[in-house]
Amino acid sequence: MAAQMVRDVNGRMPRQISIQSLLEWAFADECASIDFEDEGTLAIGYGSIGNAYLMEQRGKLGCRIDGGGRSLPDPDADIVAAAVAVLPEGCGGRRMAVQIAELARARATPDAFVGVQSRCEPKGWRINQNGKRAETESLGIEIDTSGRKARRHNVLICPVVYRPDNAQIAAARRNYLQWWSALTELRITFEIHTNLSRWRVDCRMPPMTPWKKVLAE
C-alpha cells in the first residue's frame, strides 16, 4: 500500500521530485549550506543548524539579526544539506558532500569525459616570432655517408602525449560513479524517512554510465 500523503502546515501536498532536482533546489534555489559537526557549527543532535533552531536561539536573545538581504533556506533544504553532510565514507564522505553541493549549485554533473576520445598531441609547444611550433628533442648526431661527402645530421624527434590519457578518463569515471552512488544513498534515505514536508523523492536517477550509451551509438 502506498504511503499516505500528509499535507504540510500550509496545507500543501508533497510533490514528487528526483534526488538530483531536490539537491539543485536545496543548494541552488534555497542556498542551503553544509555544516560539519566537528567544526562547531552544529546543534547537538541535529545534522545541521536548521531554521527552527536559529529562530529558537534568536528568541532566547530577544533580538533579530539585521543585514544579509536574504531569507533563511526552507527547512526542507536544511534537512537535505544535513543528509549530505553525513554521507558515509563508502560514498565519498565529506569530499563527496562538498562536491555534491558545488555541482548542485551549478546544476551540473561530474565530468565523465562522455564522448571524449584521447588525442595525440605534442608534449609541449614553443612560441616565437615565427608562430607556434611543437617542441623537439635531439637524439644525437647521425653521420650520413651516402653521398660524396659525409654529412652530420642532428636527429630530432617530437615527443607526444595523449590528452586526456586513459588514467585521467578512468579517474573521472570512477568519481562519477561514486557521485551516482552517493545520490542513490541519499535517495534511499529520503524514501525511507519521508521527513521532507514539501517533497517526496521518487526513483528517478541520472544515468549510471552515460559514456556507454555514446560508445554504443
mmCIF file of C-alpha atoms in Angstrom:
data_model
loop_
_atom_site.group_PDB
_atom_site.id
_atom_site.type_symbol
_atom_site.label_atom_id
_atom_site.label_comp_id
_atom_site.label_asym_id
_atom_site.label_seq_id
_atom_site.Cartn_x
_atom_site.Cartn_y
_atom_site.Cartn_z
ATOM 1 C CA MET A 1 0.000 0.000 0.000
ATOM 2 C CA ALA A 2 1.341 3.403 -0.939
ATOM 3 C CA ALA A 3 2.324 5.747 1.893
ATOM 4 C CA GLN A 4 -0.347 8.312 2.710
ATOM 5 C CA MET A 5 0.492 11.818 1.614
ATOM 6 C CA VAL A 6 0.352 14.274 4.551
ATOM 7 C CA ARG A 7 -0.169 17.981 3.988
ATOM 8 C CA ASP A 8 2.346 20.427 5.465
ATOM 9 C CA VAL A 9 1.481 23.270 7.871
ATOM 10 C CA ASN A 10 0.409 25.413 4.903
ATOM 11 C CA GLY A 11 -1.925 22.742 3.579
ATOM 12 C CA ARG A 12 0.320 21.822 0.652
ATOM 13 C CA MET A 13 0.614 18.290 -0.646
ATOM 14 C CA PRO A 14 4.176 16.988 -1.091
ATOM 15 C CA ARG A 15 5.352 16.989 -4.702
ATOM 16 C CA GLN A 16 7.314 14.253 -6.428
ATOM 17 C CA ILE A 17 10.919 15.157 -7.211
ATOM 18 C CA SER A 18 14.083 13.360 -8.290
ATOM 19 C CA ILE A 19 17.056 13.332 -5.946
ATOM 20 C CA GLN A 20 19.144 15.389 -8.388
ATOM 21 C CA SER A 21 16.421 18.036 -8.701
ATOM 22 C CA LEU A 22 15.989 18.061 -4.921
ATOM 23 C CA LEU A 23 19.684 18.769 -4.413
ATOM 24 C CA GLU A 24 19.600 21.558 -7.004
ATOM 25 C CA TRP A 25 16.547 23.070 -5.319
ATOM 26 C CA ALA A 26 18.200 22.950 -1.887
ATOM 27 C CA PHE A 27 21.628 24.287 -2.839
ATOM 28 C CA ALA A 28 20.924 26.453 -5.913
ATOM 29 C CA ASP A 29 17.431 27.813 -5.231
ATOM 30 C CA GLU A 30 17.419 27.861 -1.419
ATOM 31 C CA CYS A 31 21.176 28.454 -0.986
ATOM 32 C CA ALA A 32 21.486 25.827 1.731
ATOM 33 C CA SER A 33 24.967 25.243 3.110
ATOM 34 C CA ILE A 34 26.765 22.235 4.543
ATOM 35 C CA ASP A 35 27.990 22.357 8.129
ATOM 36 C CA PHE A 36 30.212 19.647 9.549
ATOM 37 C CA GLU A 37 29.756 18.756 13.203
ATOM 38 C CA ASP A 38 33.339 18.987 14.448
ATOM 39 C CA GLU A 39 33.690 22.497 13.052
ATOM 40 C CA GLY A 40 31.492 23.705 15.895
ATOM 41 C CA THR A 41 28.645 24.895 13.683
ATOM 42 C CA LEU A 42 26.050 22.247 14.517
ATOM 43 C CA ALA A 43 23.422 21.986 17.189
ATOM 44 C CA ILE A 44 23.744 18.837 19.293
ATOM 45 C CA GLY A 45 21.504 16.110 17.960
ATOM 46 C CA TYR A 46 20.995 17.758 14.566
ATOM 47 C CA GLY A 47 22.622 17.113 11.232
ATOM 48 C CA SER A 48 22.871 20.853 10.630
ATOM 49 C CA ILE A 49 21.583 24.086 12.099
ATOM 50 C CA GLY A 50 18.086 24.443 10.742
ATOM 51 C CA ASN A 51 15.697 27.372 10.629
ATOM 52 C CA ALA A 52 13.773 26.184 13.690
ATOM 53 C CA TYR A 53 16.911 26.056 15.814
ATOM 54 C CA LEU A 54 18.064 29.504 14.640
ATOM 55 C CA MET A 55 14.697 31.054 15.395
ATOM 56 C CA GLU A 56 14.680 29.435 18.839
ATOM 57 C CA GLN A 57 18.101 30.838 19.692
ATOM 58 C CA ARG A 58 17.180 34.308 18.436
ATOM 59 C CA GLY A 59 14.021 34.150 20.530
ATOM 60 C CA LYS A 60 16.108 33.450 23.620
ATOM 61 C CA LEU A 61 18.201 36.517 22.834
ATOM 62 C CA GLY A 62 15.095 38.607 22.285
ATOM 63 C CA CYS A 63 16.507 40.148 19.137
ATOM 64 C CA ARG A 64 16.736 39.708 15.394
ATOM 65 C CA ILE A 65 19.928 39.889 13.396
ATOM 66 C CA ASP A 66 19.824 42.643 10.776
ATOM 67 C CA GLY A 67 21.514 42.585 7.392
ATOM 68 C CA GLY A 68 22.254 39.804 4.921
ATOM 69 C CA GLY A 69 19.484 40.727 2.497
ATOM 70 C CA ARG A 70 18.446 37.088 2.056
ATOM 71 C CA SER A 71 15.915 34.912 3.838
ATOM 72 C CA LEU A 72 16.865 31.657 5.510
ATOM 73 C CA PRO A 73 16.669 28.457 3.467
ATOM 74 C CA ASP A 74 13.483 26.425 3.527
ATOM 75 C CA PRO A 75 13.517 23.867 6.419
ATOM 76 C CA ASP A 76 13.428 21.058 3.853
ATOM 77 C CA ALA A 77 16.605 22.478 2.296
ATOM 78 C CA ASP A 78 18.281 22.355 5.706
ATOM 79 C CA ILE A 79 17.298 18.694 6.035
ATOM 80 C CA VAL A 80 18.753 17.957 2.596
ATOM 81 C CA ALA A 81 22.012 19.710 3.492
ATOM 82 C CA ALA A 82 22.181 17.789 6.767
ATOM 83 C CA ALA A 83 21.793 14.463 4.955
ATOM 84 C CA VAL A 84 24.540 15.399 2.502
ATOM 85 C CA ALA A 85 26.868 16.430 5.362
ATOM 86 C CA VAL A 86 26.753 12.964 6.940
ATOM 87 C CA LEU A 87 27.371 10.895 3.816
ATOM 88 C CA PRO A 88 29.264 7.713 4.779
ATOM 89 C CA GLU A 89 32.888 7.292 3.774
ATOM 90 C CA GLY A 90 31.867 4.495 1.412
ATOM 91 C CA CYS A 91 30.073 7.155 -0.647
ATOM 92 C CA GLY A 92 32.950 9.611 -0.516
ATOM 93 C CA GLY A 93 32.315 11.244 2.863
ATOM 94 C CA ARG A 94 32.954 14.949 3.227
ATOM 95 C CA ARG A 95 34.848 15.267 -0.042
ATOM 96 C CA MET A 96 31.821 13.976 -1.922
ATOM 97 C CA ALA A 97 29.450 16.074 0.202
ATOM 98 C CA VAL A 98 31.251 19.253 -0.859
ATOM 99 C CA GLN A 99 31.323 18.127 -4.486
ATOM 100 C CA ILE A 100 27.596 17.328 -4.464
ATOM 101 C CA ALA A 101 26.785 20.775 -3.094
ATOM 102 C CA GLU A 102 29.024 22.563 -5.604
ATOM 103 C CA LEU A 103 27.616 20.621 -8.551
ATOM 104 C CA ALA A 104 24.037 21.154 -7.373
ATOM 105 C CA ARG A 105 24.609 24.913 -7.120
ATOM 106 C CA ALA A 106 25.885 24.869 -10.694
ATOM 107 C CA ARG A 107 23.100 22.446 -11.776
ATOM 108 C CA ALA A 108 25.829 20.237 -13.215
ATOM 109 C CA THR A 109 27.088 16.667 -13.067
ATOM 110 C CA PRO A 110 30.672 15.432 -12.715
ATOM 111 C CA ASP A 111 32.665 15.431 -15.930
ATOM 112 C CA ALA A 112 32.899 11.804 -17.059
ATOM 113 C CA PHE A 113 34.518 12.555 -20.440
ATOM 114 C CA VAL A 114 31.370 11.446 -22.238
ATOM 115 C CA GLY A 115 32.080 11.186 -25.959
ATOM 116 C CA VAL A 116 35.687 12.301 -25.468
ATOM 117 C CA GLN A 117 38.465 10.451 -27.274
ATOM 118 C CA SER A 118 42.150 10.712 -26.474
ATOM 119 C CA ARG A 119 44.075 12.912 -28.918
ATOM 120 C CA CYS A 120 47.736 12.601 -29.792
ATOM 121 C CA GLU A 121 49.389 15.987 -29.256
ATOM 122 C CA PRO A 122 52.928 17.348 -28.958
ATOM 123 C CA LYS A 123 54.136 17.232 -25.367
ATOM 124 C CA GLY A 124 54.965 20.915 -25.457
ATOM 125 C CA TRP A 125 54.838 23.997 -27.650
ATOM 126 C CA ARG A 126 57.316 26.736 -28.438
ATOM 127 C CA ILE A 127 56.081 30.177 -29.389
ATOM 128 C CA ASN A 128 58.326 32.749 -31.078
ATOM 129 C CA GLN A 129 58.160 35.378 -33.786
ATOM 130 C CA ASN A 130 57.558 32.655 -36.356
ATOM 131 C CA GLY A 131 54.466 31.372 -34.587
ATOM 132 C CA LYS A 132 53.639 28.256 -32.588
ATOM 133 C CA ARG A 133 55.656 25.100 -33.145
ATOM 134 C CA ALA A 134 55.918 21.747 -31.425
ATOM 135 C CA GLU A 135 58.893 21.280 -29.121
ATOM 136 C CA THR A 136 61.525 18.791 -30.264
ATOM 137 C CA GLU A 137 64.279 16.826 -28.606
ATOM 138 C CA SER A 138 67.612 15.690 -30.027
ATOM 139 C CA LEU A 139 68.508 12.017 -30.172
ATOM 140 C CA GLY A 140 72.068 12.851 -31.105
ATOM 141 C CA ILE A 141 74.169 13.322 -34.222
ATOM 142 C CA GLU A 142 73.990 10.867 -37.130
ATOM 143 C CA ILE A 143 76.584 10.788 -39.914
ATOM 144 C CA ASP A 144 75.274 10.342 -43.451
ATOM 145 C CA THR A 145 77.860 8.733 -45.743
ATOM 146 C CA SER A 146 75.553 8.102 -48.713
ATOM 147 C CA GLY A 147 76.946 10.987 -50.716
ATOM 148 C CA ARG A 148 80.415 12.051 -51.811
ATOM 149 C CA LYS A 149 80.960 13.841 -48.553
ATOM 150 C CA ALA A 150 79.902 12.683 -45.113
ATOM 151 C CA ARG A 151 77.323 14.893 -43.563
ATOM 152 C CA ARG A 152 76.317 15.276 -39.934
ATOM 153 C CA HIS A 153 72.604 15.453 -39.082
ATOM 154 C CA ASN A 154 71.017 16.324 -35.760
ATOM 155 C CA VAL A 155 68.248 13.735 -35.335
ATOM 156 C CA LEU A 156 65.196 15.433 -33.844
ATOM 157 C CA ILE A 157 62.007 13.877 -32.514
ATOM 158 C CA CYS A 158 58.740 15.368 -31.328
ATOM 159 C CA PRO A 159 57.613 13.810 -28.005
ATOM 160 C CA VAL A 160 53.873 13.299 -27.920
ATOM 161 C CA VAL A 161 51.236 12.674 -25.260
ATOM 162 C CA TYR A 162 47.635 11.574 -25.314
ATOM 163 C CA ARG A 163 45.129 14.024 -23.795
ATOM 164 C CA PRO A 164 43.117 13.128 -21.890
ATOM 165 C CA ASP A 165 45.027 9.954 -21.158
ATOM 166 C CA ASN A 166 43.404 6.701 -20.073
ATOM 167 C CA ALA A 167 44.253 7.291 -16.417
ATOM 168 C CA GLN A 168 42.500 10.675 -16.423
ATOM 169 C CA ILE A 169 39.402 9.242 -18.091
ATOM 170 C CA ALA A 170 39.289 6.303 -15.686
ATOM 171 C CA ALA A 171 39.661 8.577 -12.635
ATOM 172 C CA ALA A 172 36.899 10.898 -13.848
ATOM 173 C CA ARG A 173 34.523 7.996 -14.421
ATOM 174 C CA ARG A 174 35.287 6.487 -11.010
ATOM 175 C CA ASN A 175 34.423 9.849 -9.478
ATOM 176 C CA TYR A 176 31.179 9.994 -11.478
ATOM 177 C CA LEU A 177 30.196 6.507 -10.292
ATOM 178 C CA GLN A 178 30.886 7.473 -6.676
ATOM 179 C CA TRP A 179 28.772 10.625 -7.119
ATOM 180 C CA TRP A 180 25.997 8.461 -8.582
ATOM 181 C CA SER A 181 26.275 6.042 -5.631
ATOM 182 C CA ALA A 182 26.086 8.955 -3.186
ATOM 183 C CA LEU A 183 22.898 10.183 -4.864
ATOM 184 C CA THR A 184 21.480 6.660 -4.590
ATOM 185 C CA GLU A 185 22.302 6.647 -0.868
ATOM 186 C CA LEU A 186 20.529 9.993 -0.408
ATOM 187 C CA ARG A 187 17.527 8.895 -2.475
ATOM 188 C CA ILE A 188 17.060 5.764 -0.378
ATOM 189 C CA THR A 189 17.461 7.786 2.824
ATOM 190 C CA PHE A 190 14.647 10.167 1.886
ATOM 191 C CA GLU A 191 12.465 7.330 0.593
ATOM 192 C CA ILE A 192 12.775 5.563 3.949
ATOM 193 C CA HIS A 193 12.445 8.515 6.306
ATOM 194 C CA THR A 194 9.972 10.680 4.327
ATOM 195 C CA ASN A 195 10.943 13.597 6.602
ATOM 196 C CA LEU A 196 10.523 16.321 3.970
ATOM 197 C CA SER A 197 7.308 18.336 4.161
ATOM 198 C CA ARG A 198 7.290 19.747 0.616
ATOM 199 C CA TRP A 199 8.768 16.874 -1.365
ATOM 200 C CA ARG A 200 8.615 13.130 -1.905
ATOM 201 C CA VAL A 201 11.728 11.730 -3.563
ATOM 202 C CA ASP A 202 10.972 9.304 -6.392
ATOM 203 C CA CYS A 203 13.168 6.689 -8.050
ATOM 204 C CA ARG A 204 14.436 8.824 -10.937
ATOM 205 C CA MET A 205 18.224 8.957 -11.212
ATOM 206 C CA PRO A 206 20.764 10.393 -13.640
ATOM 207 C CA PRO A 207 22.268 7.769 -15.991
ATOM 208 C CA MET A 208 24.720 5.486 -14.219
ATOM 209 C CA THR A 209 27.206 5.140 -17.098
ATOM 210 C CA PRO A 210 26.415 7.825 -19.700
ATOM 211 C CA TRP A 211 29.609 7.111 -21.629
ATOM 212 C CA LYS A 212 28.418 3.598 -22.505
ATOM 213 C CA LYS A 213 25.429 4.972 -24.417
ATOM 214 C CA VAL A 214 27.735 7.141 -26.534
ATOM 215 C CA LEU A 215 30.027 4.190 -27.291
ATOM 216 C CA ALA A 216 27.067 2.070 -28.402
ATOM 217 C CA GLU A 217 25.796 4.651 -30.900
#
